[in-house]
Short mmCIF file of C-alpha atoms in Angstrom, two decimals:
data_model
loop_
_atom_site.label_atom_id
_atom_site.label_comp_id
_atom_site.label_asym_id
_atom_site.label_seq_id
_atom_site.Cartn_x
_atom_site.Cartn_y
_atom_site.Cartn_z
CA MET A 1 0.06 -0.04 0.05
CA SER A 2 1.17 3.20 -0.84
CA SER A 3 2.78 5.41 1.88
CA ILE A 4 2.31 8.65 0.27
CA LYS A 5 1.66 11.76 2.74
CA MET A 6 -2.03 13.33 2.47
CA ASN A 7 -3.20 16.63 3.54
CA SER A 8 -6.69 16.87 5.45
CA CYS A 9 -9.42 18.77 3.68
CA ASN A 10 -10.39 22.26 4.67
CA SER A 11 -14.03 22.75 5.40
CA ASN A 12 -14.51 25.56 2.82
CA ASN A 13 -14.37 23.05 -0.16
CA GLY A 14 -10.60 23.55 -0.53
CA GLU A 15 -10.47 27.06 -0.82
CA SER A 16 -8.14 28.95 0.90
CA LYS A 17 -9.11 32.25 2.88
CA ASN A 18 -8.08 34.61 -0.25
CA GLY A 19 -10.42 32.38 -2.53
CA THR A 20 -7.61 30.71 -4.38
CA SER A 21 -7.92 26.76 -4.94
CA ASN A 22 -4.46 25.99 -3.76
CA SER A 23 -5.51 23.63 -1.21
CA LEU A 24 -8.01 21.72 -3.39
CA SER A 25 -5.23 21.34 -5.94
CA SER A 26 -2.81 19.96 -3.15
CA VAL A 27 -5.60 17.52 -2.35
CA ASN A 28 -6.21 16.28 -5.68
CA HIS A 29 -2.67 15.97 -6.15
CA ASP A 30 -2.28 13.98 -3.22
CA LEU A 31 -5.28 11.46 -3.74
CA GLY A 32 -4.20 11.15 -7.45
CA LEU A 33 -0.79 10.30 -6.34
CA TYR A 34 -2.01 7.80 -4.44
CA PHE A 35 -4.05 6.06 -6.92
CA LEU A 36 -1.67 6.53 -9.49
CA GLU A 37 0.70 4.21 -7.02
CA LEU A 38 -1.99 1.53 -7.02
CA ALA A 39 -2.27 1.41 -10.84
CA ARG A 40 1.39 1.28 -10.92
CA LEU A 41 1.52 -1.60 -8.49
CA GLY A 42 -0.30 -3.95 -10.95
CA SER A 43 2.77 -3.73 -13.11
CA ALA A 44 4.94 -5.10 -10.58
CA LYS A 45 4.36 -9.13 -10.40
CA ALA A 46 3.70 -9.67 -6.57
CA PRO A 47 5.32 -12.83 -5.41
CA THR A 48 2.59 -15.46 -5.27
CA GLU A 49 1.80 -16.62 -1.25
CA MET A 50 3.82 -19.81 -1.80
CA GLU A 51 6.74 -17.59 -2.75
CA GLU A 52 6.37 -15.53 0.31
CA ASP A 53 5.75 -18.27 2.57
CA GLU A 54 8.26 -20.82 1.45
CA GLU A 55 10.70 -22.09 3.77
CA GLU A 56 13.64 -24.89 3.32
CA ALA A 57 12.44 -27.59 5.57
CA PRO A 58 14.70 -30.32 6.76
CA LYS A 59 15.30 -33.42 4.32
CA GLU A 60 17.92 -35.42 6.13
CA LEU A 61 20.22 -35.30 8.91
CA ASN A 62 23.08 -33.23 9.70
CA THR A 63 26.33 -35.40 9.71
CA ILE A 64 28.55 -32.34 10.44
CA ASN A 65 27.10 -31.06 13.60
CA SER A 66 26.85 -34.46 15.31
CA SER A 67 28.46 -36.74 18.11
CA GLY A 68 29.69 -38.90 15.48
CA GLY A 69 31.92 -40.51 18.00
CA PHE A 70 29.03 -42.64 19.35
CA LEU A 71 26.92 -43.31 16.53
CA PHE A 72 26.52 -44.03 12.74
CA VAL A 73 24.51 -42.40 10.28
CA ALA A 74 23.68 -44.18 6.64
CA THR A 75 24.52 -43.16 3.71
CA ASP A 76 20.99 -42.07 3.15
CA LYS A 77 21.48 -39.59 6.09
CA LEU A 78 17.99 -40.68 7.53
CA SER A 79 18.85 -43.76 9.76
CA VAL A 80 21.10 -43.40 13.00
CA LYS A 81 22.55 -46.37 14.87
CA TYR A 82 24.50 -46.21 18.27
CA THR A 83 27.97 -48.13 17.72
CA SER A 84 29.46 -47.54 21.05
CA VAL A 85 29.12 -48.72 24.55
CA ASN A 86 27.43 -46.30 26.84
CA LEU A 87 29.85 -45.60 29.82
CA HIS A 88 28.29 -42.49 31.12
CA GLY A 89 25.71 -40.11 30.74
CA HIS A 90 27.83 -37.94 28.24
CA ASP A 91 27.86 -40.94 25.79
CA VAL A 92 25.00 -39.76 24.13
CA GLY A 93 24.59 -40.10 20.35
CA VAL A 94 22.89 -37.12 19.08
CA VAL A 95 22.04 -35.60 15.58
CA GLN A 96 20.01 -32.81 14.45
CA ALA A 97 18.18 -31.94 11.03
CA ASN A 98 19.95 -30.21 8.46
CA LYS A 99 17.60 -27.51 8.75
CA PRO A 100 15.48 -25.87 11.46
CA ALA A 101 11.80 -26.75 11.65
CA PRO A 102 10.16 -23.89 9.40
CA VAL A 103 7.80 -21.51 11.36
CA LYS A 104 5.47 -19.77 8.72
CA ARG A 105 2.79 -22.41 9.02
CA LEU A 106 0.65 -23.79 11.26
CA LEU A 107 2.36 -26.95 12.36
CA TYR A 108 5.49 -28.73 11.82
CA TYR A 109 5.82 -32.43 12.37
CA PHE A 110 8.55 -35.22 11.60
CA GLU A 111 8.50 -39.12 12.98
CA ILE A 112 11.19 -41.78 13.60
CA TYR A 113 10.86 -45.39 13.34
CA VAL A 114 12.40 -47.20 15.93
CA LYS A 115 14.13 -50.21 14.27
CA ASP A 116 15.97 -51.64 17.34
CA ALA A 117 15.51 -50.43 20.94
CA GLY A 118 19.07 -51.83 21.59
CA ALA A 119 20.34 -52.64 25.15
CA LYS A 120 18.59 -50.01 27.00
CA GLY A 121 16.28 -48.42 24.68
CA GLN A 122 17.58 -44.78 25.61
CA ILE A 123 16.22 -43.20 22.53
CA ALA A 124 15.01 -39.69 22.63
CA ILE A 125 13.09 -37.62 20.04
CA GLY A 126 12.60 -33.60 20.38
CA PHE A 127 13.72 -30.24 19.50
CA THR A 128 17.14 -28.27 20.19
CA GLN A 129 18.67 -25.09 19.22
CA GLU A 130 21.52 -25.27 16.68
CA SER A 131 24.53 -24.38 19.83
CA PHE A 132 23.11 -27.45 21.66
CA LYS A 133 25.83 -29.85 23.25
CA MET A 134 25.79 -32.71 20.81
CA ARG A 135 26.73 -35.34 23.61
CA ARG A 136 23.33 -34.45 25.53
CA GLN A 137 19.84 -35.99 25.50
CA PRO A 138 17.37 -33.46 24.00
CA GLY A 139 15.42 -32.01 27.19
CA TRP A 140 18.68 -32.34 29.36
CA GLU A 141 19.95 -28.71 28.68
CA ALA A 142 18.38 -25.38 28.31
CA ASN A 143 16.15 -24.46 25.14
CA SER A 144 15.56 -28.21 24.43
CA PHE A 145 12.64 -30.44 24.77
CA GLY A 146 12.79 -34.41 24.30
CA TYR A 147 10.13 -37.15 25.06
CA HIS A 148 12.41 -40.41 26.08
CA GLY A 149 11.86 -43.92 25.05
CA ASP A 150 12.96 -45.71 28.24
CA ASP A 151 10.79 -44.02 31.01
CA GLY A 152 8.02 -42.02 28.59
CA PHE A 153 9.32 -39.16 30.55
CA LEU A 154 9.21 -35.33 28.84
CA TYR A 155 12.47 -33.24 29.59
CA ARG A 156 12.30 -29.87 28.92
CA GLY A 157 15.46 -27.81 29.73
CA HIS A 158 16.91 -29.57 32.36
CA GLY A 159 17.82 -33.25 33.45
CA LYS A 160 14.90 -34.08 35.84
CA GLY A 161 11.74 -35.81 33.76
CA GLU A 162 8.23 -35.47 34.12
CA ALA A 163 5.58 -38.11 33.57
CA PHE A 164 4.16 -37.60 30.18
CA GLY A 165 3.62 -40.85 27.98
CA PRO A 166 4.01 -44.38 27.39
CA THR A 167 7.74 -45.94 26.83
CA TYR A 168 8.51 -46.96 23.26
CA THR A 169 10.47 -49.65 21.95
CA THR A 170 11.46 -51.74 19.07
CA GLY A 171 8.57 -51.39 16.26
CA ASP A 172 7.34 -48.03 17.62
CA THR A 173 6.86 -45.24 15.32
CA VAL A 174 7.13 -41.90 17.39
CA GLY A 175 6.58 -38.29 16.44
CA GLY A 176 7.38 -34.68 17.47
CA GLY A 177 5.64 -31.51 16.41
CA ILE A 178 5.30 -27.81 16.78
CA ASN A 179 1.70 -26.29 16.74
CA TYR A 180 2.50 -22.66 16.37
CA ALA A 181 -0.90 -21.58 16.58
CA SER A 182 -1.15 -22.47 19.94
CA GLN A 183 2.73 -22.33 20.83
CA GLU A 184 2.71 -26.10 21.95
CA PHE A 185 5.19 -28.91 21.22
CA PHE A 186 3.24 -32.13 20.67
CA PHE A 187 4.19 -35.60 20.68
CA THR A 188 2.74 -39.01 19.07
CA LYS A 189 3.14 -42.73 19.29
CA ASN A 190 2.10 -45.35 16.61
CA GLY A 191 -0.18 -42.61 14.91
CA THR A 192 -1.59 -41.28 18.34
CA ILE A 193 -1.29 -37.83 20.30
CA VAL A 194 0.39 -38.73 23.38
CA GLY A 195 0.19 -35.17 24.67
CA THR A 196 1.37 -31.55 24.36
CA VAL A 197 3.24 -29.28 26.41
CA CYS A 198 3.38 -25.04 26.08
CA MET A 199 6.80 -23.41 24.40
CA VAL A 200 8.59 -21.38 26.92
CA LYS A 201 8.88 -17.69 25.58
CA GLU A 202 12.71 -17.79 26.78
CA ILE A 203 13.52 -20.26 23.68
CA LYS A 204 15.15 -18.20 20.95
CA GLY A 205 15.93 -18.98 17.60
CA PRO A 206 15.36 -21.64 15.62
CA LEU A 207 14.87 -25.22 16.63
CA PHE A 208 16.21 -28.23 15.17
CA PRO A 209 14.34 -31.48 15.09
CA THR A 210 16.69 -33.65 17.00
CA VAL A 211 17.23 -37.56 17.58
CA ALA A 212 19.23 -39.11 20.23
CA VAL A 213 20.60 -42.69 20.76
CA HIS A 214 22.22 -43.78 23.91
CA SER A 215 23.05 -47.65 24.09
CA LEU A 216 24.23 -50.55 22.06
CA ASN A 217 22.58 -51.34 18.60
CA GLU A 218 19.79 -48.80 19.04
CA GLU A 219 18.98 -47.79 15.49
CA VAL A 220 15.98 -45.54 14.16
CA HIS A 221 14.71 -44.39 10.99
CA VAL A 222 13.59 -40.47 10.23
CA ASN A 223 10.90 -39.38 8.48
CA PHE A 224 10.88 -35.79 7.33
CA GLY A 225 7.90 -36.25 5.16
CA GLN A 226 9.70 -37.96 2.51
CA LYS A 227 7.36 -40.96 2.78
CA LYS A 228 3.62 -40.92 4.72
CA PHE A 229 3.49 -40.45 8.46
CA ALA A 230 2.03 -42.74 10.72
CA PHE A 231 0.15 -39.97 12.25
CA ASP A 232 -2.48 -38.18 9.98
CA LEU A 233 -0.82 -34.46 10.32
CA LYS A 234 -3.92 -33.38 7.74
CA GLU A 235 -6.68 -34.32 10.02
CA TYR A 236 -4.91 -32.82 12.98
CA GLU A 237 -4.44 -29.65 11.62
CA ALA A 238 -8.12 -29.87 10.02
CA GLN A 239 -9.07 -30.31 13.80
CA GLU A 240 -7.02 -27.37 15.06
CA ARG A 241 -8.44 -25.01 12.37
CA LEU A 242 -12.16 -26.17 13.44
CA LYS A 243 -11.04 -25.26 17.13
CA HIS A 244 -10.36 -21.70 16.18
CA GLN A 245 -13.29 -21.74 13.72
CA MET A 246 -15.49 -22.35 16.61
CA THR A 247 -13.88 -20.00 19.11
CA ILE A 248 -14.89 -17.29 16.52
CA GLU A 249 -18.56 -18.69 15.97
CA LYS A 250 -19.19 -18.48 19.49
CA ILE A 251 -18.52 -14.57 19.42
CA SER A 252 -21.81 -12.47 18.87
CA LEU A 253 -21.72 -9.72 15.87
CA PRO A 254 -24.77 -7.43 16.89
CA PRO A 255 -26.59 -7.12 13.39
CA ASN A 256 -26.66 -3.31 13.70
CA ILE A 257 -22.63 -3.41 13.42
CA SER A 258 -22.62 -5.77 10.38
CA TYR A 259 -25.33 -3.70 8.86
CA GLY A 260 -23.55 -0.31 9.26
CA LEU A 261 -20.38 -1.93 7.83
CA VAL A 262 -21.82 -3.25 4.87
CA ARG A 263 -24.04 -0.19 4.23
CA SER A 264 -21.11 2.12 4.80
CA TYR A 265 -19.16 -0.14 2.05
CA LEU A 266 -22.13 0.76 -0.70
CA LEU A 267 -22.51 3.88 0.09
CA HIS A 268 -18.69 4.87 -0.16
CA TYR A 269 -18.20 3.37 -3.59
CA GLY A 270 -21.56 4.63 -4.75
CA TYR A 271 -23.25 1.41 -5.31
CA GLU A 272 -26.55 3.16 -5.16
CA ASP A 273 -28.97 0.16 -6.52
CA THR A 274 -27.64 -2.06 -4.40
CA LEU A 275 -27.93 -0.01 -1.35
CA ASN A 276 -31.55 0.34 -2.18
CA SER A 277 -32.08 -3.32 -2.45
CA PHE A 278 -30.19 -3.85 0.69
CA ASP A 279 -31.99 -0.91 2.93
CA LEU A 280 -35.28 -2.66 1.48
CA ALA A 281 -34.07 -5.97 2.75
CA SER A 282 -33.01 -4.95 5.79
CA LYS A 283 -36.50 -3.58 6.84
CA SER A 284 -38.20 -7.01 6.43
CA THR A 285 -36.21 -8.08 9.38
CA VAL A 286 -37.93 -8.78 12.75
CA PRO A 287 -37.14 -6.69 14.28
CA PRO A 288 -36.08 -4.13 11.60
CA ILE A 289 -32.31 -2.82 11.91
CA TYR A 290 -31.47 0.68 12.64
CA ILE A 291 -28.00 2.02 13.30
CA ALA A 292 -27.24 4.52 15.88
CA LYS A 293 -24.69 7.60 15.31
CA GLU A 294 -23.03 6.72 18.41
CA ASN A 295 -21.87 3.08 17.15
CA GLY A 296 -19.59 5.09 15.00
CA PHE A 297 -20.89 5.52 11.61
CA ASP A 298 -21.31 8.81 10.13
CA GLU A 299 -22.87 8.70 6.72
CA GLN A 300 -23.01 12.31 5.97
CA ASP A 301 -19.51 12.68 4.13
CA ILE A 302 -20.34 9.29 2.05
CA VAL A 303 -23.88 10.28 1.20
CA TYR A 304 -22.19 13.14 -0.94
CA ALA A 305 -23.06 13.03 -4.71
CA LEU A 306 -24.07 9.47 -4.57
CA ASN A 307 -26.09 9.34 -7.78
CA GLN A 308 -23.38 11.18 -9.42
CA ARG A 309 -20.68 8.58 -8.33
CA LYS A 310 -22.66 5.60 -8.79
CA THR A 311 -22.98 6.99 -12.61
CA LEU A 312 -19.60 7.47 -13.34
CA ARG A 313 -18.53 4.32 -11.69
CA GLN A 314 -20.82 2.54 -14.15
CA LEU A 315 -19.44 4.18 -17.09
CA ILE A 316 -15.71 3.77 -16.21
CA ARG A 317 -16.34 0.02 -15.67
CA ASN A 318 -18.26 -0.49 -18.66
CA GLY A 319 -15.26 1.41 -20.45
CA GLU A 320 -17.39 4.38 -21.49
CA ILE A 321 -14.53 6.87 -20.67
CA ASP A 322 -15.20 9.34 -22.98
CA ALA A 323 -18.67 9.82 -21.31
CA ALA A 324 -17.19 9.79 -17.70
CA ILE A 325 -14.94 12.74 -18.93
CA SER A 326 -17.73 14.62 -20.22
CA LYS A 327 -19.79 14.15 -17.10
CA LEU A 328 -16.77 14.90 -15.03
CA ARG A 329 -16.20 18.24 -17.00
CA ASP A 330 -20.17 19.05 -16.22
CA TRP A 331 -20.54 17.89 -12.52
CA TYR A 332 -16.99 18.65 -11.22
CA PRO A 333 -14.82 20.77 -13.49
CA GLN A 334 -12.18 21.36 -11.07
CA ILE A 335 -11.21 17.61 -10.89
CA VAL A 336 -10.41 17.46 -14.55
CA GLN A 337 -9.24 21.22 -14.91
CA GLU A 338 -5.53 20.40 -14.43
CA GLU A 339 -4.56 18.69 -17.78
CA LYS A 340 -1.49 16.82 -16.24
CA SER A 341 -2.94 15.78 -12.99
CA ALA A 342 -2.86 12.25 -12.10
CA THR A 343 -6.47 11.66 -12.31
CA CYS A 344 -6.72 12.56 -15.90
CA PHE A 345 -3.52 10.80 -16.72
CA LEU A 346 -5.40 7.72 -15.34
CA LEU A 347 -8.61 8.54 -17.39
CA HIS A 348 -6.49 9.29 -20.55
CA CYS A 349 -4.81 5.61 -20.35
CA GLN A 350 -7.97 3.82 -19.45
CA LYS A 351 -9.21 5.30 -22.71
CA PHE A 352 -6.13 4.06 -24.64
CA ILE A 353 -6.83 0.62 -23.17
CA GLU A 354 -10.50 0.17 -24.20
CA LEU A 355 -9.22 1.36 -27.70
CA VAL A 356 -6.97 -1.85 -27.51
CA ARG A 357 -9.14 -3.70 -26.06
CA VAL A 358 -11.61 -3.71 -29.00
CA GLY A 359 -9.06 -3.46 -31.28
CA ALA A 360 -8.91 0.20 -32.52
CA LEU A 361 -5.04 0.14 -32.98
CA GLU A 362 -4.74 3.06 -35.01
CA GLU A 363 -7.22 4.97 -33.10
CA ALA A 364 -5.25 4.24 -30.20
CA VAL A 365 -1.85 5.37 -31.54
CA LYS A 366 -3.49 8.74 -32.72
CA TYR A 367 -4.97 9.24 -29.04
CA GLY A 368 -1.61 8.23 -27.38
CA ARG A 369 0.46 10.80 -29.62
CA MET A 370 -2.53 13.29 -28.45
CA GLU A 371 -3.01 12.90 -24.67
CA LEU A 372 -0.29 10.44 -23.47
CA ALA A 373 2.81 11.99 -25.14
CA LYS A 374 2.46 14.88 -22.56
CA PHE A 375 3.22 12.98 -19.59
CA VAL A 376 6.20 11.23 -21.14
CA GLU A 377 8.85 13.62 -19.53
CA LEU A 378 6.74 13.86 -15.87
CA ASP A 379 8.13 12.24 -12.96
CA GLY A 380 6.13 9.14 -12.12
CA PHE A 381 3.98 8.56 -15.12
CA ASN A 382 6.85 7.34 -17.60
CA ASP A 383 6.37 3.82 -16.63
CA LEU A 384 2.73 3.54 -17.10
CA VAL A 385 3.02 5.37 -20.51
CA GLN A 386 5.62 2.90 -21.79
CA ASP A 387 3.28 -0.07 -20.54
CA CYS A 388 0.32 1.40 -22.18
CA GLY A 389 2.42 1.68 -25.52
CA ALA A 390 3.74 -1.92 -25.27
CA LEU A 391 0.04 -3.23 -25.55
CA LEU A 392 0.49 -2.49 -29.20
CA ALA A 393 3.47 -4.74 -29.93
CA TYR A 394 1.39 -8.07 -28.68
CA GLU A 395 -0.81 -9.78 -30.89
CA ARG A 396 -2.45 -10.80 -27.54
CA PRO A 397 -1.81 -8.51 -25.18
CA GLN A 398 -4.02 -10.14 -22.55
CA GLU A 399 -1.17 -12.80 -22.19
CA SER A 400 1.81 -10.39 -22.00
CA SER A 401 3.47 -8.87 -19.33
CA VAL A 402 1.60 -5.73 -19.73
CA GLY A 403 -1.86 -7.64 -19.80
CA TYR A 404 -2.63 -6.30 -16.19
CA LEU A 405 -3.75 -3.16 -18.21
CA LEU A 406 -6.45 -4.87 -19.56
CA GLU A 407 -7.92 -6.58 -16.57
CA GLU A 408 -11.20 -5.47 -14.64
CA SER A 409 -9.24 -4.41 -11.47
CA GLN A 410 -7.42 -1.55 -13.79
CA ARG A 411 -10.88 -0.01 -14.14
CA ASP A 412 -11.90 -0.28 -10.85
CA VAL A 413 -8.72 1.49 -9.86
CA VAL A 414 -9.80 4.43 -12.14
CA ALA A 415 -13.37 4.49 -10.94
CA ASP A 416 -12.13 4.24 -7.46
CA THR A 417 -9.85 7.62 -8.19
CA VAL A 418 -12.77 9.36 -9.65
CA ASN A 419 -14.99 8.35 -6.41
CA ALA A 420 -12.45 9.78 -4.01
CA MET A 421 -11.86 12.85 -6.08
CA ILE A 422 -15.50 13.76 -5.96
CA LEU A 423 -15.49 12.76 -2.23
CA SER A 424 -12.99 15.17 -1.66
CA THR A 425 -14.77 18.11 -3.23
CA ASN A 426 -17.51 17.72 -0.15
CA PRO A 427 -17.06 20.95 1.92
CA ASN A 428 -17.94 18.78 5.16
CA MET A 429 -15.14 16.19 4.56
CA LYS A 430 -12.73 16.39 7.56
CA ASP A 431 -10.44 13.74 6.73
CA LEU A 432 -8.86 12.93 3.64
CA GLN A 433 -8.42 9.32 4.50
CA GLY A 434 -12.22 9.06 4.49
CA CYS A 435 -12.00 9.57 0.64
CA LEU A 436 -9.90 6.33 0.23
CA HIS A 437 -11.16 3.72 2.44
CA SER A 438 -14.76 2.47 3.59
CA TYR A 439 -14.92 1.64 7.05
CA LEU A 440 -15.11 -2.15 6.41
CA GLU A 441 -11.69 -1.77 4.83
CA LYS A 442 -10.22 0.28 7.48
CA LEU A 443 -11.25 -2.33 10.17
CA LEU A 444 -9.62 -5.06 7.57
CA ARG A 445 -6.76 -2.95 7.58
CA GLN A 446 -6.72 -2.85 11.33
CA LEU A 447 -7.35 -6.62 11.38
CA THR A 448 -4.22 -7.11 9.31
CA ALA A 449 -2.02 -5.09 11.60
CA CYS A 450 -3.51 -6.96 14.90
CA CYS A 451 -2.73 -10.33 13.11
CA LEU A 452 0.87 -9.29 12.25
CA GLU A 453 1.03 -7.66 15.65
CA ARG A 454 0.31 -10.98 17.21
CA ARG A 455 2.66 -12.99 15.04
CA SER A 456 5.31 -10.66 16.02
CA ALA A 457 4.49 -11.59 19.59
CA ASN A 458 5.13 -15.01 18.93
CA GLY A 459 8.36 -14.33 17.65
CA ASP A 460 7.15 -14.49 13.87
CA GLN A 461 6.09 -17.89 14.10
CA GLY A 462 3.01 -19.63 12.63
CA GLU A 463 1.20 -18.86 9.31
CA ALA A 464 1.61 -15.27 7.63
CA PHE A 465 -1.71 -13.44 7.83
CA HIS A 466 -2.93 -13.19 4.22
CA LEU A 467 -6.53 -11.10 4.02
CA HIS A 468 -7.17 -12.56 0.13
CA ARG A 469 -6.21 -16.25 1.26
CA VAL A 470 -8.99 -16.04 4.20
CA LEU A 471 -11.51 -14.66 1.74
CA ASN A 472 -10.78 -16.98 -1.29
CA SER A 473 -10.12 -20.30 0.71
CA VAL A 474 -12.34 -23.63 0.56
CA THR A 475 -12.29 -23.17 4.37
CA GLY A 476 -13.94 -19.70 4.05
CA LEU A 477 -16.46 -20.88 1.71
CA VAL A 478 -17.22 -24.31 4.23
CA VAL A 479 -17.71 -21.50 6.70
CA LEU A 480 -20.03 -19.43 4.67
CA SER A 481 -22.21 -22.61 3.90
CA SER A 482 -22.16 -23.74 7.48
CA ILE A 483 -23.76 -20.80 8.88
CA TRP A 484 -26.10 -19.71 6.06
CA SER A 485 -29.09 -21.07 7.94
CA ARG A 486 -28.21 -18.61 10.95
CA ALA A 487 -27.94 -15.69 8.42
CA PRO A 488 -30.29 -12.75 9.25
CA PRO A 489 -32.55 -12.12 5.68
CA TRP A 490 -31.02 -9.36 4.77
CA ILE A 491 -27.64 -10.89 4.69
CA GLN A 492 -29.16 -13.60 2.11
CA PHE A 493 -30.68 -11.14 0.06
CA TYR A 494 -27.64 -9.20 -0.42
CA GLN A 495 -25.76 -12.02 -1.20
CA LEU A 496 -28.06 -13.38 -3.81
CA TYR A 497 -28.77 -10.04 -5.32
CA SER A 498 -25.76 -7.83 -4.84
CA GLU A 499 -25.01 -6.24 -8.42
CA ASP A 500 -21.27 -6.37 -7.14
CA SER A 501 -21.55 -9.64 -4.96
CA TYR A 502 -17.74 -10.13 -5.85
CA HIS A 503 -16.61 -7.09 -3.62
CA LEU A 504 -18.26 -8.68 -0.82
CA LEU A 505 -19.17 -12.04 1.25
CA SER A 506 -21.75 -12.47 3.24
CA PHE A 507 -21.28 -10.79 6.37
CA ASP A 508 -21.10 -13.81 8.73
CA CYS A 509 -18.07 -14.67 6.79
CA TRP A 510 -16.76 -11.42 7.27
CA LYS A 511 -17.44 -11.91 11.33
CA GLU A 512 -14.72 -15.09 11.00
CA ILE A 513 -12.14 -12.48 9.64
CA LEU A 514 -13.01 -9.64 11.52
CA PHE A 515 -12.37 -11.41 15.14
CA ARG A 516 -9.44 -13.58 13.85
CA GLY A 517 -6.68 -12.74 16.14
CA THR A 518 -8.23 -9.56 17.91
CA SER A 519 -9.50 -11.10 21.08
CA ASP A 520 -7.50 -8.95 23.01
CA SER A 521 -8.97 -5.59 22.65
CA GLY A 522 -5.48 -4.14 23.70
CA MET A 523 -3.69 -5.10 20.59
CA LEU A 524 -6.50 -2.93 18.23
CA LEU A 525 -4.97 -0.14 16.43
CA LYS A 526 -6.11 3.62 16.93
CA ASN A 527 -5.83 4.41 13.06
#
C-alpha cells in the first residue's frame, strides 16, 4: 500500500481564505498520486503466497554437527545407529536435522521409526537449538525439549523429567511436532497423540528436529515427510483449524454493526442500486435494523454525490471513458481542470486501453500521441505510459507482461480514483483518508495489523496472515455454507442479489475474519 502523505481537506471546499484553489489542487494532487501508485502496483508481479511463505524444510540429518563418535549415520542420512558402549551420561549419540523446523506454517512435524531399541532403549526425539551440546539428550539442556523412550518422560531444559506418556521400543513409530498457533510442542506414538506441552517464551532462535540414541545397537529411521506419516497430520491440522473456527463462531456480532459496515461500503463506492435493495431487505427483518450514530458510523460524508458517483463508476467499468470525462467536466470541472494531473492521466490511459481492447489500434496510436505523450517527461508517469504503449506490440496483449492493464481491476482503480476525487470536493469532508477507504476496509486493515502484531509477539512463528487467502479459501466457503442457515434475511438477500457481489462475502463470513486474532482489545490499533 502506498505510503504517500496526504493533507486533510478544509471545510471550505478546498479554498483558502483568499479565495484561491491552492488547497484543492494540493488535495487532488495527493489523492491522484495515491491512486497512481495503485495503478503502478499492477505492473509489478507480486510474489505468490507460496513464494512469500516458502521455507526450506529439513530433508535429512546433519552429519557434520553431531556426536559422531557414538553413532553411525547411514549414507541416506536418514538412519542412525548407536555403535559405541555407553559408559556414562555424556556418551549420547545426538544428531540434528540439516535445517531448522519451518515457522511460517500452522504445524511442523517429523517422525522416527525404532528399528531396534538396543540394550537399554534410551532413545529420544525432540527439538534443540543449533548450539545444543551434542553429547546430551534433548531436554537435558536449556532451550531443548525431548520425549524419552526408556521412561516415557518429557524433559524440558533440565535433567529432571516429568511423567508424560508411554515408553516406546522396537517397532514403534514416534513423532514430534510444533503447533505454532497454540505455541505448543506435541508428541505422538504409533499415530496417536501422546500429549502436548507449552513452548516457553525464553526459547530464542530456530529449533532443529533432533534424535538421540544412548545404548548399544539402538537404531532409528527418520521420516521428514519423504513418506507417509503414521500420524494423520492433515486431520490434526483440520481439527486445530476447527477449534479456532468454533471459538470465532461463539462470538456474537450485533446485527447493527454488520449492517452499518456493509451499508457504509456501498455508500462509499457509490453502489446506489444495491444500497436501495439492501435497505429494503433490512426493513423486512424482525425487528427492523436501525443503526445509531453512537456506533461510530457517520454517513454524511459518504452520502455526498451518491448518484453522480454511481453513474461515473458504471461508465468507467463499462469502458465508456469519453462519457465519464464529459460528465466530470459538467459536474466537477475542478477535478479535470488540470490536464496533467494524475486523475486525468489515469482516465486517458484507460481510454487508450479501451481502444486496444476493442482492436482500434490506429485510433489508439492517435490518441496516445495526442493525450499520453504530454506525460512522458513527467516524473511518476513514464512507466505507465510505456506499459500502455507496449500493448500495441503484442498480438494477444492479455497474455503479455502488460496484460494487467486489460484486467477489470484496472478499471476499478480508475473508478475508485474518480470516486475519491468527488468525495474530496465535499465541503464537510474533515479527513482526506475518508475519501480513500470505507469503514469496512479500515477495519480489515486494522485486522491485518493486529494479526501481524500477534504473530510478532510469537516470535514471527506461525502462518503469515493473508487476507485474500482467507477470503478465497475453501475453508471460508465451508464456513459460509455452515452458518448460512443462521444468517439474517438481509444478509441472504444481499448475497443473492448484489450487483457487485464479487466485492463482498456474506457478513457472517466477515465475522470470522473480523475477530481473527483480535480477542485482545489492547491490540486494536487507533487508526
